[in-house]
Amino acid sequence: MVREPAQRGHVRKLLKNTAVCLSVPAAVFIIFQVVCIATGEEYINRETFRNFVFDVFKIGFIAWGLSFNVPAGRFDFSVGATICLAAIIGGNIASALGLGAAGLLVCCVVVGAVLGAVSGGAYVLFRLPAMVVSLGMALILEAFSYVLFGGGGIVLIGQSHMLSLIQAPWLYILGVGVFVILVVVANYTRFGYNWRALSGGQSVTVQMGVNEKVNAVVCYSVCGAVTAIAGVLILSKTGTQRPVLGLTSIPLMFQGFLPLFVGMALARYSEVITGIFIGAVVTGLINQGFAALGLPLAAQSMLNAVIWLGFVVVAVNQGKLAEFRAVRSWRKSVAGSDERPQQ
């Protein structure tokens, strides 16, 4: 008898949190659908839906990778260079060995994990701010992308047996599989517990005995492995990955920032991996809406930056907003008690 009210309360909370999480992409979809109808444009059709799904998973993989470092204060500029170099090295290895799409995926993920571990080792070894180390690593990795394989990158055009991961149902299987693995790793492993604890407060967690240096290297390695999957998707769609120089790989990393901060804002209603996926869906809907309206790339980038800044402001000030509501509620209760007639 005692458990029934508690169970009903748990169900109500679950339904409320689910409604909050789903309301964000639903609101974005409705807004763009109304705007497209008013302007006579078509928002999402059968052809553009494939691009939308590809965009969601590509951005989602980048954001999932960033989530292992950015919340802990490790701003990693080398993610874009890692994506490009992992695709080049992994693609050439898979091509030389005559592997298929699965082999391409494995090679790129392994190379991405190694490159991520190298970046994490540099961060721990040099004891410099993560932003400084990541800029140096981005330059080094970009230089390697130009030096290796004669500067030709990787070209797989015409080799359809290696580029099938962006086709249904393989793309869905890959995305759902990685999502399930990350949810398990983040919530049901010792590494995930330490990662979440360090993201919440490093000094206290280190005093409790958690090795922050080992966890940082593992986080960098996981980030490299997950973001390398985005490189596989890009390679599978374009058939080529050229070398990059002059920090031109950094914009690729910034594509994951909006879903990352949307996911962090929604984490209080679900958990961070699920929240980031919802953020990727929101970002995909926004990008698809801008494309349907025919906005130029410069305008899309500017509007995406404004939207990202808005989510950051909301996420950072959630505590202040809750405090403001609590103070306002307290003042109303005090004012109401003062207005009651004395007996």
XYZ file of C-alpha atoms in Angstrom:
343
model
C 0.000 0.000 0.000
C 2.852 2.378 0.809
C 4.651 1.638 -2.440
C 1.728 2.513 -4.732
C 1.825 6.323 -4.176
C 5.608 6.278 -4.597
C 5.303 4.284 -7.824
C 2.644 6.635 -9.151
C 4.885 9.584 -8.308
C 7.780 7.944 -10.133
C 5.605 7.340 -13.202
C 4.375 10.944 -13.182
C 7.946 12.223 -12.932
C 9.045 9.947 -15.783
C 6.169 11.127 -17.990
C 6.909 14.770 -17.147
C 10.613 14.423 -17.951
C 9.826 12.619 -21.211
C 7.394 15.345 -22.208
C 9.964 18.054 -21.488
C 12.651 16.302 -23.546
C 10.363 15.664 -26.520
C 8.854 19.142 -26.418
C 12.129 20.766 -27.505
C 12.482 19.040 -30.921
C 8.694 19.169 -31.361
C 8.703 22.936 -30.855
C 11.569 23.409 -33.327
C 9.798 21.239 -35.920
C 6.503 23.131 -35.547
C 8.189 26.527 -35.821
C 10.057 25.677 -39.016
C 7.041 23.853 -40.479
C 4.885 26.944 -39.987
C 7.556 29.237 -41.450
C 8.069 26.958 -44.469
C 4.328 26.752 -45.108
C 4.064 30.538 -44.891
C 6.904 30.997 -47.381
C 5.715 28.237 -49.713
C 8.722 25.985 -49.090
C 8.795 22.279 -48.263
C 10.436 21.531 -44.922
C 11.267 17.804 -44.893
C 10.346 15.360 -47.642
C 11.407 11.851 -48.553
C 14.631 12.981 -50.214
C 15.763 15.497 -47.594
C 14.939 13.072 -44.765
C 18.006 11.004 -45.653
C 20.209 14.092 -45.335
C 18.504 14.924 -42.054
C 19.230 11.470 -40.588
C 22.851 11.623 -41.767
C 23.230 15.086 -40.235
C 21.750 13.956 -36.906
C 24.090 10.989 -36.513
C 27.188 12.854 -37.739
C 26.605 15.735 -35.344
C 25.570 13.313 -32.603
C 28.845 11.370 -32.784
C 30.855 14.601 -32.560
C 28.798 15.853 -29.610
C 29.002 12.492 -27.802
C 32.772 12.611 -28.142
C 32.963 16.195 -26.877
C 30.845 15.297 -23.847
C 33.712 13.279 -22.359
C 35.971 16.341 -22.132
C 34.145 19.669 -22.340
C 31.967 19.303 -19.186
C 35.150 18.541 -17.222
C 36.729 21.787 -18.420
C 38.913 20.239 -21.130
C 38.174 22.289 -24.245
C 39.573 20.166 -27.089
C 40.346 21.955 -30.373
C 41.997 18.836 -31.817
C 38.738 16.910 -32.331
C 38.328 18.037 -35.941
C 41.927 17.125 -36.792
C 41.456 13.740 -35.109
C 38.363 13.077 -37.242
C 40.184 13.916 -40.474
C 43.430 12.058 -39.654
C 41.592 8.965 -38.367
C 39.623 8.812 -41.633
C 42.806 9.177 -43.693
C 44.894 6.600 -41.807
C 42.043 4.167 -41.145
C 40.754 4.485 -44.701
C 44.138 3.780 -46.240
C 44.717 0.781 -43.963
C 41.294 -0.675 -44.762
C 41.786 -0.071 -48.481
C 45.241 -1.696 -48.460
C 43.909 -4.766 -46.644
C 40.876 -5.049 -48.927
C 38.421 -4.646 -46.068
C 34.780 -3.681 -46.399
C 32.670 -1.089 -44.613
C 32.933 -2.864 -41.241
C 36.710 -3.031 -41.567
C 36.826 0.664 -42.452
C 34.813 1.452 -39.324
C 37.048 -0.643 -37.054
C 40.268 0.796 -38.478
C 39.091 4.400 -38.122
C 37.791 3.864 -34.582
C 41.056 2.229 -33.452
C 43.137 5.010 -35.017
C 40.851 7.643 -33.469
C 41.217 6.044 -30.025
C 45.019 6.038 -30.360
C 45.115 9.667 -31.521
C 42.807 10.640 -28.658
C 45.040 8.850 -26.153
C 48.057 10.719 -27.545
C 46.237 14.039 -27.053
C 45.258 13.012 -23.524
C 48.813 11.941 -22.754
C 50.117 15.310 -23.940
C 47.586 17.089 -21.715
C 48.654 15.074 -18.664
C 52.388 15.188 -19.442
C 52.821 18.883 -20.197
C 50.438 20.096 -17.456
C 49.315 23.011 -19.578
C 45.739 24.282 -20.006
C 43.723 21.908 -22.164
C 42.960 24.653 -24.671
C 46.665 25.335 -25.257
C 47.556 21.642 -25.607
C 44.649 20.969 -27.948
C 45.656 23.831 -30.268
C 49.172 22.395 -30.489
C 47.848 18.879 -31.078
C 45.470 20.170 -33.766
C 48.394 21.714 -35.652
C 50.472 18.530 -35.306
C 47.685 16.208 -36.432
C 46.842 18.454 -39.374
C 50.510 18.404 -40.403
C 50.509 14.598 -40.251
C 47.414 14.487 -42.457
C 49.403 16.364 -45.112
C 52.646 14.400 -44.705
C 51.243 10.858 -44.674
C 50.418 8.999 -47.896
C 52.041 11.652 -50.049
C 49.532 14.309 -49.017
C 46.797 12.628 -51.011
C 44.509 11.848 -48.088
C 42.148 8.998 -48.899
C 39.962 8.510 -51.984
C 37.386 5.714 -52.005
C 35.169 6.959 -54.813
C 33.758 3.997 -56.717
C 34.415 1.505 -53.924
C 30.801 1.135 -52.876
C 31.495 -1.939 -50.735
C 33.420 0.313 -48.325
C 30.937 3.200 -48.284
C 27.694 1.451 -47.331
C 27.496 2.593 -43.701
C 25.428 5.657 -44.608
C 22.752 3.467 -46.188
C 19.726 2.092 -44.334
C 19.563 0.044 -42.220
C 23.308 0.116 -41.406
C 23.314 3.772 -40.392
C 20.455 3.178 -37.945
C 22.093 0.043 -36.551
C 25.381 1.893 -36.090
C 23.763 4.899 -34.413
C 21.560 2.870 -32.055
C 24.422 0.499 -31.221
C 26.814 3.316 -30.295
C 24.043 5.053 -28.332
C 23.365 1.924 -26.236
C 27.085 1.348 -25.615
C 27.633 4.943 -24.482
C 24.601 4.865 -22.173
C 25.935 1.704 -20.529
C 29.484 3.090 -20.278
C 28.337 6.438 -18.892
C 25.863 5.106 -16.331
C 26.796 1.546 -15.390
C 30.601 1.380 -15.315
C 33.231 2.594 -12.869
C 34.775 4.754 -15.572
C 31.425 6.411 -16.237
C 30.885 7.078 -12.544
C 34.340 8.659 -12.216
C 33.804 10.688 -15.402
C 30.496 12.102 -14.168
C 31.969 12.790 -10.733
C 34.974 14.645 -12.169
C 32.671 16.664 -14.436
C 30.715 17.747 -11.355
C 33.706 18.731 -9.227
C 37.301 17.696 -9.812
C 38.869 18.771 -6.515
C 36.379 16.893 -4.345
C 36.462 13.798 -6.564
C 40.275 13.672 -6.558
C 40.251 13.896 -2.759
C 37.976 10.858 -2.743
C 40.703 8.840 -4.503
C 39.755 9.067 -8.197
C 42.810 9.250 -10.496
C 42.022 12.300 -12.594
C 44.996 11.818 -14.938
C 44.088 8.247 -15.920
C 40.451 9.217 -16.351
C 41.453 12.179 -18.550
C 43.536 9.999 -20.890
C 40.699 7.456 -21.175
C 38.214 10.291 -21.855
C 40.409 11.636 -24.643
C 40.709 8.123 -26.108
C 36.945 7.531 -25.984
C 36.392 10.975 -27.519
C 38.754 10.106 -30.377
C 37.084 6.750 -31.000
C 33.527 8.144 -31.022
C 34.281 11.201 -33.136
C 36.178 9.019 -35.614
C 32.828 7.414 -36.449
C 31.685 10.824 -37.677
C 34.748 10.789 -39.932
C 33.666 7.410 -41.303
C 30.213 8.817 -42.126
C 31.702 11.856 -43.857
C 34.102 9.642 -45.813
C 31.265 7.277 -46.740
C 29.172 10.151 -48.084
C 31.832 12.092 -49.986
C 34.136 9.186 -50.868
C 37.207 11.244 -50.019
C 39.016 12.967 -47.162
C 41.683 15.498 -48.043
C 44.434 16.785 -45.716
C 43.694 19.886 -43.664
C 46.055 22.665 -42.595
C 45.974 25.984 -40.728
C 43.437 24.888 -38.097
C 40.773 24.538 -40.788
C 39.570 21.402 -38.980
C 38.263 23.374 -35.997
C 34.837 24.238 -37.530
C 34.119 20.500 -37.707
C 34.466 20.335 -33.934
C 32.112 23.278 -33.403
C 29.300 21.376 -35.152
C 28.871 19.339 -31.976
C 28.626 22.249 -29.568
C 24.931 23.066 -29.945
C 23.712 19.473 -29.334
C 26.243 19.176 -26.485
C 24.855 22.159 -24.597
C 21.257 21.212 -25.408
C 22.028 17.765 -23.989
C 23.606 19.244 -20.874
C 20.518 21.411 -20.354
C 18.211 18.386 -20.799
C 20.371 16.069 -18.659
C 18.401 17.010 -15.549
C 15.311 15.504 -17.202
C 16.948 12.355 -18.646
C 20.677 11.605 -18.795
C 23.442 13.270 -20.746
C 23.860 10.768 -23.634
C 20.119 10.780 -24.352
C 19.987 14.548 -23.963
C 22.799 14.989 -26.484
C 20.992 12.786 -29.004
C 17.894 14.963 -28.611
C 20.172 17.972 -29.079
C 21.484 16.420 -32.305
C 17.903 15.986 -33.535
C 17.200 19.640 -32.683
C 20.347 20.737 -34.532
C 19.415 18.604 -37.541
C 15.932 20.130 -37.628
C 17.410 23.628 -37.452
C 19.921 22.939 -40.239
C 17.217 21.380 -42.400
C 14.953 24.360 -41.807
C 17.642 26.845 -42.798
C 18.397 24.817 -45.931
C 14.706 24.645 -46.861
C 14.421 28.418 -46.523
C 17.428 28.845 -48.807
C 19.567 30.761 -46.341
C 23.244 31.168 -47.326
C 25.871 29.313 -45.302
C 27.108 32.530 -43.667
C 23.623 33.313 -42.376
C 23.157 29.723 -41.186
C 26.428 29.862 -39.254
C 25.504 33.170 -37.660
C 22.036 31.980 -36.616
C 23.417 28.689 -35.294
C 25.902 30.668 -33.191
C 23.100 32.833 -31.793
C 20.995 29.772 -30.937
C 24.002 28.064 -29.349
C 24.737 31.177 -27.272
C 21.119 31.260 -26.098
C 21.258 27.642 -24.912
C 24.564 28.333 -23.137
C 23.064 31.325 -21.330
C 20.050 29.266 -20.234
C 22.181 26.279 -19.170
C 24.652 28.389 -17.183
C 21.930 30.380 -15.413
C 19.566 27.514 -14.553
C 20.597 27.718 -10.899
C 20.028 31.474 -10.812
C 16.593 31.073 -12.423
C 15.620 28.435 -9.849
C 16.859 30.719 -7.054
C 14.864 33.634 -8.468
C 11.681 31.526 -8.579
C 12.243 30.335 -5.011
C 12.762 33.902 -3.734
C 9.672 35.148 -5.577
C 7.580 32.285 -4.155
C 8.865 33.022 -0.662
C 8.014 36.729 -0.969
C 4.483 35.883 -2.124
C 3.990 33.527 0.814
C 5.285 36.161 3.260
C 3.066 38.839 1.719
C 0.070 36.515 1.908
C 0.683 35.758 5.595
C 0.999 39.469 6.405
C -2.344 40.230 4.752
C -4.256 37.699 6.872
C -6.471 39.310 9.521
C -5.306 38.942 13.105
C -7.561 36.766 15.276
